[in-house]
CSV table of C-alpha atoms in Angstrom, one decimal:
chain,number,residue,atom,x,y,z
A,1,UNK,CA,-24.0,-90.3,117.8
A,2,UNK,CA,-26.5,-90.9,115.1
A,3,UNK,CA,-25.2,-90.6,111.3
A,4,UNK,CA,-26.9,-87.8,109.0
A,5,UNK,CA,-29.3,-89.1,106.6
A,6,UNK,CA,-27.7,-87.9,103.4
A,7,UNK,CA,-26.7,-90.1,100.5
A,8,UNK,CA,-23.7,-91.6,101.9
A,9,UNK,CA,-25.7,-92.7,104.7
A,10,UNK,CA,-28.3,-94.2,102.1
A,11,UNK,CA,-25.8,-95.9,100.0
A,12,UNK,CA,-23.8,-97.4,102.9
A,13,UNK,CA,-27.7,-99.3,104.5
A,14,UNK,CA,-28.3,-100.1,100.9
A,15,UNK,CA,-25.2,-100.7,99.4
A,16,UNK,CA,-25.9,-104.4,97.9
A,17,UNK,CA,-29.1,-103.1,96.1
A,18,UNK,CA,-27.6,-100.1,95.0
A,19,UNK,CA,-24.5,-101.6,93.8
A,20,UNK,CA,-26.4,-104.5,91.4
A,21,UNK,CA,-28.8,-101.7,90.0
A,22,UNK,CA,-25.8,-99.1,89.0
A,23,UNK,CA,-23.7,-101.9,87.7
A,24,UNK,CA,-26.6,-102.8,85.2
A,25,UNK,CA,-26.7,-99.3,84.3
A,26,UNK,CA,-23.3,-99.4,83.3
A,27,UNK,CA,-23.3,-102.3,81.2
A,28,UNK,CA,-26.5,-100.7,79.7
A,29,UNK,CA,-24.6,-97.7,79.0
A,30,UNK,CA,-21.5,-99.2,77.7
A,31,UNK,CA,-23.9,-100.7,75.1
A,32,UNK,CA,-25.7,-97.5,74.1
A,33,UNK,CA,-22.4,-95.4,73.6
A,34,UNK,CA,-21.2,-98.1,71.3
A,35,UNK,CA,-24.4,-97.8,68.8
A,36,UNK,CA,-23.9,-95.1,67.0
A,37,UNK,CA,-20.3,-96.4,66.0
A,38,UNK,CA,-21.8,-99.7,65.0
A,39,UNK,CA,-23.9,-98.2,62.9
A,40,UNK,CA,-21.2,-96.3,60.8
A,41,UNK,CA,-19.5,-99.3,60.7
A,42,UNK,CA,-22.5,-101.2,59.4
A,43,UNK,CA,-23.3,-98.5,56.8
A,44,UNK,CA,-19.7,-98.8,55.5
A,45,UNK,CA,-20.0,-102.7,55.6
A,46,UNK,CA,-23.3,-102.6,53.7
A,47,UNK,CA,-21.9,-100.5,50.8
A,48,UNK,CA,-19.1,-102.7,50.6
A,49,UNK,CA,-21.6,-105.8,50.0
A,50,UNK,CA,-20.7,-107.3,54.0
A,51,UNK,CA,-23.6,-108.1,56.2
A,52,UNK,CA,-21.6,-109.3,59.3
A,53,UNK,CA,-21.3,-105.5,61.0
A,54,UNK,CA,-24.9,-105.4,60.5
A,55,UNK,CA,-25.5,-108.4,62.9
A,56,UNK,CA,-22.8,-107.5,65.3
A,57,UNK,CA,-25.2,-104.1,65.9
A,58,UNK,CA,-28.2,-106.3,66.2
A,59,UNK,CA,-26.8,-108.8,68.9
A,60,UNK,CA,-25.8,-105.7,70.9
A,61,UNK,CA,-29.2,-104.1,70.4
A,62,UNK,CA,-30.8,-107.0,71.7
A,63,UNK,CA,-28.5,-107.2,74.8
A,64,UNK,CA,-29.3,-103.7,75.8
A,65,UNK,CA,-32.9,-104.5,75.5
A,66,UNK,CA,-33.1,-107.4,78.0
A,67,UNK,CA,-31.1,-105.4,80.3
A,68,UNK,CA,-33.1,-102.2,80.0
A,69,UNK,CA,-36.1,-104.3,80.9
A,70,UNK,CA,-34.6,-106.3,83.5
A,71,UNK,CA,-33.1,-103.2,85.4
A,72,UNK,CA,-36.7,-101.5,85.4
A,73,UNK,CA,-38.2,-104.7,86.8
A,74,UNK,CA,-35.5,-104.7,89.7
A,75,UNK,CA,-35.5,-100.6,90.2
A,76,UNK,CA,-39.1,-100.4,91.3
A,77,UNK,CA,-38.6,-102.8,94.0
A,78,UNK,CA,-34.9,-102.1,95.4
A,79,UNK,CA,-36.0,-98.4,95.7
A,80,UNK,CA,-39.4,-98.4,96.9
A,81,UNK,CA,-37.8,-100.9,99.7
A,82,UNK,CA,-34.9,-98.0,100.4
A,83,UNK,CA,-37.8,-95.2,100.4
A,84,UNK,CA,-39.7,-97.3,102.9
A,85,UNK,CA,-37.0,-97.6,105.4
A,86,UNK,CA,-35.5,-94.1,104.9
A,87,UNK,CA,-39.1,-92.8,105.6
A,88,UNK,CA,-39.6,-94.8,108.9
A,89,UNK,CA,-36.1,-93.8,110.0
A,90,UNK,CA,-36.9,-90.2,109.5
A,91,UNK,CA,-40.4,-90.0,111.1
A,92,UNK,CA,-38.7,-91.6,114.3
A,93,UNK,CA,-35.9,-89.1,114.3
A,94,UNK,CA,-38.3,-86.2,113.7
A,95,UNK,CA,-41.0,-87.4,116.2
A,96,UNK,CA,-40.4,-83.9,117.9
A,97,UNK,CA,-41.3,-81.6,115.3
A,98,UNK,CA,-44.5,-80.2,114.6
A,99,UNK,CA,-46.1,-82.2,111.8
A,100,UNK,CA,-46.1,-79.9,109.0
A,101,UNK,CA,-42.4,-79.5,109.2
A,102,UNK,CA,-42.2,-83.6,109.7
A,103,UNK,CA,-44.4,-84.2,106.9
A,104,UNK,CA,-42.5,-81.7,104.3
A,105,UNK,CA,-39.1,-83.3,105.4
A,106,UNK,CA,-40.5,-87.1,105.0
A,107,UNK,CA,-41.5,-85.9,101.5
A,108,UNK,CA,-38.2,-84.2,101.0
A,109,UNK,CA,-36.3,-87.3,101.8
A,110,UNK,CA,-37.8,-89.4,99.0
A,111,UNK,CA,-35.7,-86.6,97.0
A,112,UNK,CA,-32.5,-88.4,97.8
A,113,UNK,CA,-33.8,-92.0,96.8
A,114,UNK,CA,-35.3,-90.0,93.8
A,115,UNK,CA,-31.9,-88.9,92.8
A,116,UNK,CA,-30.2,-92.3,93.2
A,117,UNK,CA,-32.8,-94.2,91.0
A,118,UNK,CA,-33.3,-91.6,88.5
A,119,UNK,CA,-30.2,-88.7,88.4
A,120,UNK,CA,-27.6,-91.0,89.3
A,121,UNK,CA,-28.0,-93.5,86.3
A,122,UNK,CA,-28.5,-90.6,84.1
A,123,UNK,CA,-24.8,-89.3,85.5
A,124,UNK,CA,-23.4,-92.5,85.3
A,125,UNK,CA,-24.8,-92.6,81.4
A,126,UNK,CA,-23.8,-89.5,81.0
A,127,UNK,CA,-19.9,-89.7,82.2
A,128,UNK,CA,-19.7,-93.0,79.9
A,129,UNK,CA,-21.1,-91.2,77.1
A,130,UNK,CA,-18.7,-88.5,77.6
A,131,UNK,CA,-15.8,-90.8,78.0
A,132,UNK,CA,-16.4,-92.6,74.7
A,133,UNK,CA,-17.5,-89.5,72.7
A,134,UNK,CA,-14.1,-88.0,73.7
A,135,UNK,CA,-12.1,-90.9,72.9
A,136,UNK,CA,-13.6,-91.4,69.6
A,137,UNK,CA,-13.8,-88.1,68.6
A,138,UNK,CA,-10.0,-88.0,69.5
A,139,UNK,CA,-9.1,-90.7,67.4
A,140,UNK,CA,-10.7,-89.6,64.8
A,141,UNK,CA,-8.9,-86.0,64.8
A,142,UNK,CA,-7.3,-84.3,67.6
A,143,UNK,CA,-8.9,-81.1,67.0
A,144,UNK,CA,-12.3,-82.7,67.6
A,145,UNK,CA,-11.2,-84.3,70.8
A,146,UNK,CA,-9.8,-80.7,71.8
A,147,UNK,CA,-13.0,-79.4,71.2
A,148,UNK,CA,-14.7,-81.3,73.2
A,149,UNK,CA,-12.8,-80.6,76.3
A,150,UNK,CA,-13.2,-76.8,75.8
A,151,UNK,CA,-16.9,-76.8,75.5
A,152,UNK,CA,-17.2,-79.4,78.5
A,153,UNK,CA,-15.0,-76.6,80.6
A,154,UNK,CA,-17.2,-73.7,79.7
A,155,UNK,CA,-19.9,-75.2,80.1
A,156,UNK,CA,-19.1,-76.1,83.7
A,157,UNK,CA,-17.7,-72.6,84.2
A,158,UNK,CA,-21.4,-71.1,83.4
A,159,UNK,CA,-22.8,-73.6,86.1
A,160,UNK,CA,-20.3,-72.5,88.7
A,161,UNK,CA,-21.7,-68.9,88.4
A,162,UNK,CA,-25.3,-70.3,89.3
A,163,UNK,CA,-24.8,-72.7,92.0
A,164,UNK,CA,-25.1,-70.2,95.0
A,165,UNK,CA,-28.7,-69.1,93.3
A,166,UNK,CA,-29.5,-72.3,93.2
A,167,UNK,CA,-29.0,-73.4,96.8
A,168,UNK,CA,-30.7,-70.4,98.0
A,169,UNK,CA,-33.9,-70.3,95.9
A,170,UNK,CA,-34.3,-74.0,97.0
A,171,UNK,CA,-33.7,-73.2,100.5
A,172,UNK,CA,-36.7,-70.7,100.4
A,173,UNK,CA,-38.7,-72.9,98.4
A,174,UNK,CA,-38.2,-75.8,101.0
A,175,UNK,CA,-38.9,-73.6,103.7
A,176,UNK,CA,-42.4,-72.6,102.2
A,177,UNK,CA,-43.5,-76.1,101.6
A,178,UNK,CA,-42.6,-76.8,105.5
A,179,UNK,CA,-45.3,-74.6,106.4
A,180,UNK,CA,-47.8,-76.1,104.0
A,181,UNK,CA,-49.7,-78.7,106.5
A,182,UNK,CA,-49.9,-75.6,108.9
A,183,UNK,CA,-51.7,-73.6,106.4
A,184,UNK,CA,-54.1,-76.2,105.0
A,185,UNK,CA,-55.1,-76.6,109.0
A,186,UNK,CA,-56.1,-73.0,109.4
A,187,UNK,CA,-58.1,-73.4,106.3
A,188,UNK,CA,-58.0,-69.5,105.8
A,189,UNK,CA,-58.4,-69.1,102.1
A,190,UNK,CA,-56.5,-66.0,101.7
A,191,UNK,CA,-53.8,-67.5,103.7
A,192,UNK,CA,-54.0,-70.7,101.5
A,193,UNK,CA,-53.6,-68.5,98.5
A,194,UNK,CA,-50.9,-66.3,99.5
A,195,UNK,CA,-48.8,-69.8,100.3
A,196,UNK,CA,-49.5,-71.1,96.7
A,197,UNK,CA,-48.7,-67.7,95.4
A,198,UNK,CA,-45.4,-68.1,97.4
A,199,UNK,CA,-44.7,-71.7,96.2
A,200,UNK,CA,-45.2,-70.3,92.5
A,201,UNK,CA,-42.9,-67.6,92.8
A,202,UNK,CA,-40.1,-69.8,94.0
A,203,UNK,CA,-40.5,-72.4,91.5
A,204,UNK,CA,-40.7,-69.7,89.0
A,205,UNK,CA,-37.3,-68.3,90.2
A,206,UNK,CA,-35.7,-71.6,90.1
A,207,UNK,CA,-37.1,-72.1,86.5
A,208,UNK,CA,-35.9,-68.9,85.3
A,209,UNK,CA,-32.3,-69.6,86.7
A,210,UNK,CA,-32.9,-72.9,84.9
A,211,UNK,CA,-33.5,-71.6,81.6
A,212,UNK,CA,-30.4,-68.9,81.8
A,213,UNK,CA,-27.9,-71.6,82.6
A,214,UNK,CA,-29.7,-74.2,80.1
A,215,UNK,CA,-29.7,-71.2,77.2
A,216,UNK,CA,-26.0,-70.2,78.0
A,217,UNK,CA,-24.9,-74.1,77.8
A,218,UNK,CA,-26.7,-74.7,74.8
A,219,UNK,CA,-25.1,-71.8,72.6
A,220,UNK,CA,-21.8,-73.4,73.5
A,221,UNK,CA,-23.0,-76.9,72.2
A,222,UNK,CA,-24.4,-75.3,69.1
A,223,UNK,CA,-20.7,-73.9,68.2
A,224,UNK,CA,-19.4,-77.2,69.2
A,225,UNK,CA,-21.7,-79.2,66.7
A,226,UNK,CA,-21.1,-76.7,64.0
A,227,UNK,CA,-17.1,-76.8,64.3
A,228,UNK,CA,-16.9,-80.5,64.5
A,229,UNK,CA,-18.7,-81.0,61.5
A,230,UNK,CA,-16.9,-78.5,59.5
A,231,UNK,CA,-13.7,-80.2,60.4
A,232,UNK,CA,-15.0,-83.6,59.8
A,233,UNK,CA,-15.6,-82.9,56.4
A,234,UNK,CA,-12.2,-81.5,55.5
A,235,UNK,CA,-10.4,-85.1,57.1
A,236,UNK,CA,-8.6,-87.2,54.5
A,237,UNK,CA,-10.0,-90.5,53.3
A,238,UNK,CA,-13.5,-89.4,55.3
A,239,UNK,CA,-16.1,-92.2,54.9
A,240,UNK,CA,-20.0,-91.8,54.9
A,241,UNK,CA,-20.2,-94.0,57.7
A,242,UNK,CA,-16.9,-91.9,59.7
A,243,UNK,CA,-18.9,-88.8,58.8
A,244,UNK,CA,-22.3,-90.5,60.5
A,245,UNK,CA,-20.3,-91.6,63.4
A,246,UNK,CA,-18.4,-88.4,63.9
A,247,UNK,CA,-21.9,-86.3,63.9
A,248,UNK,CA,-23.5,-89.0,66.1
A,249,UNK,CA,-20.7,-88.9,68.7
A,250,UNK,CA,-20.8,-85.0,68.9
A,251,UNK,CA,-24.4,-85.0,69.5
A,252,UNK,CA,-24.1,-87.5,72.0
A,253,UNK,CA,-21.4,-85.6,73.8
A,254,UNK,CA,-24.0,-82.6,73.7
A,255,UNK,CA,-26.5,-84.8,74.9
A,256,UNK,CA,-24.8,-86.0,77.5
A,257,UNK,CA,-22.8,-82.7,78.7
A,258,UNK,CA,-26.4,-81.1,78.9
A,259,UNK,CA,-27.0,-84.0,81.7
A,260,UNK,CA,-24.3,-82.5,83.9
A,261,UNK,CA,-25.8,-79.4,84.9
A,262,UNK,CA,-29.1,-81.5,85.7
A,263,UNK,CA,-27.1,-83.5,88.3
A,264,UNK,CA,-25.4,-80.6,89.4
A,265,UNK,CA,-28.3,-78.5,90.0
A,266,UNK,CA,-30.0,-81.6,91.7
A,267,UNK,CA,-26.9,-81.6,94.0
A,268,UNK,CA,-27.5,-77.9,95.2
A,269,UNK,CA,-31.0,-79.1,96.0
A,270,UNK,CA,-30.2,-82.2,97.6
A,271,UNK,CA,-27.5,-80.2,99.7
A,272,UNK,CA,-30.2,-77.9,101.2
A,273,UNK,CA,-32.6,-80.9,101.7
A,274,UNK,CA,-29.7,-82.9,103.7
A,275,UNK,CA,-28.9,-79.9,106.0
A,276,UNK,CA,-32.9,-79.3,106.7
A,277,UNK,CA,-33.6,-82.9,107.3
A,278,UNK,CA,-30.7,-83.2,109.8
A,279,UNK,CA,-31.9,-80.4,111.9
A,280,UNK,CA,-34.2,-80.2,114.5
A,281,UNK,CA,-35.6,-76.7,114.2
A,282,UNK,CA,-36.2,-73.9,111.7
A,283,UNK,CA,-33.8,-73.1,109.0
A,284,UNK,CA,-35.9,-70.2,107.5
A,285,UNK,CA,-32.8,-67.9,108.3
A,286,UNK,CA,-30.2,-70.6,107.7
């Protein structure tokens, strides 16, 4: 029995290429996570007449530039190769399907690789940033770390309320996309208009759901930022550099936390795509 085409299958087939790029992503984002702390230390060092901290910050930024450029050059070639082989494999598996569905599913399969190339590194970066921010904020004051955990929990609960809706709306959109070649082949102007209008309707529904999710999450993050700044101002022995670091890591935590629902939404979409490209028939009623 053939393995299903999914993220696990792609990773197993191309684990060396993916492992290399994800290792670079990990190193790159560890350095990025240190930047606010190094800026805060540089501020305090310069105010005290020292430049050593500034030198360390410059070295880290140069290393970060080298890693970022190298990874992007490598990624284009590695993931291009993965798309090539995945498209060829899916074409062979779906050879019995009508060309309209086969075309749509090959396009959908590319979204799996897009996730590994774009969303997965963003998720890795977010997890690193969340961990570093949580650790440093907790080091500055326990209440800052506790507020971070509370807002993260609230954010995940907000997304959980919309997961099923994301899945269903993406199922409807993908079913419509599978009909596109047939609609264009018939060439009926009214049919094409109705098809495009249906695509628009499904895309609007997904976008509206995203807006409600991000709006709810952002309101939680506003309260988090306000609380952390107010709490930091009252800490004993606080310095300008520490205030900057707390403010920066609080905002970094917000940005990283906002990446999680994007990744979770992508997971909902890819779950539907995986089910669809591994079926041999019509999922419009599935």
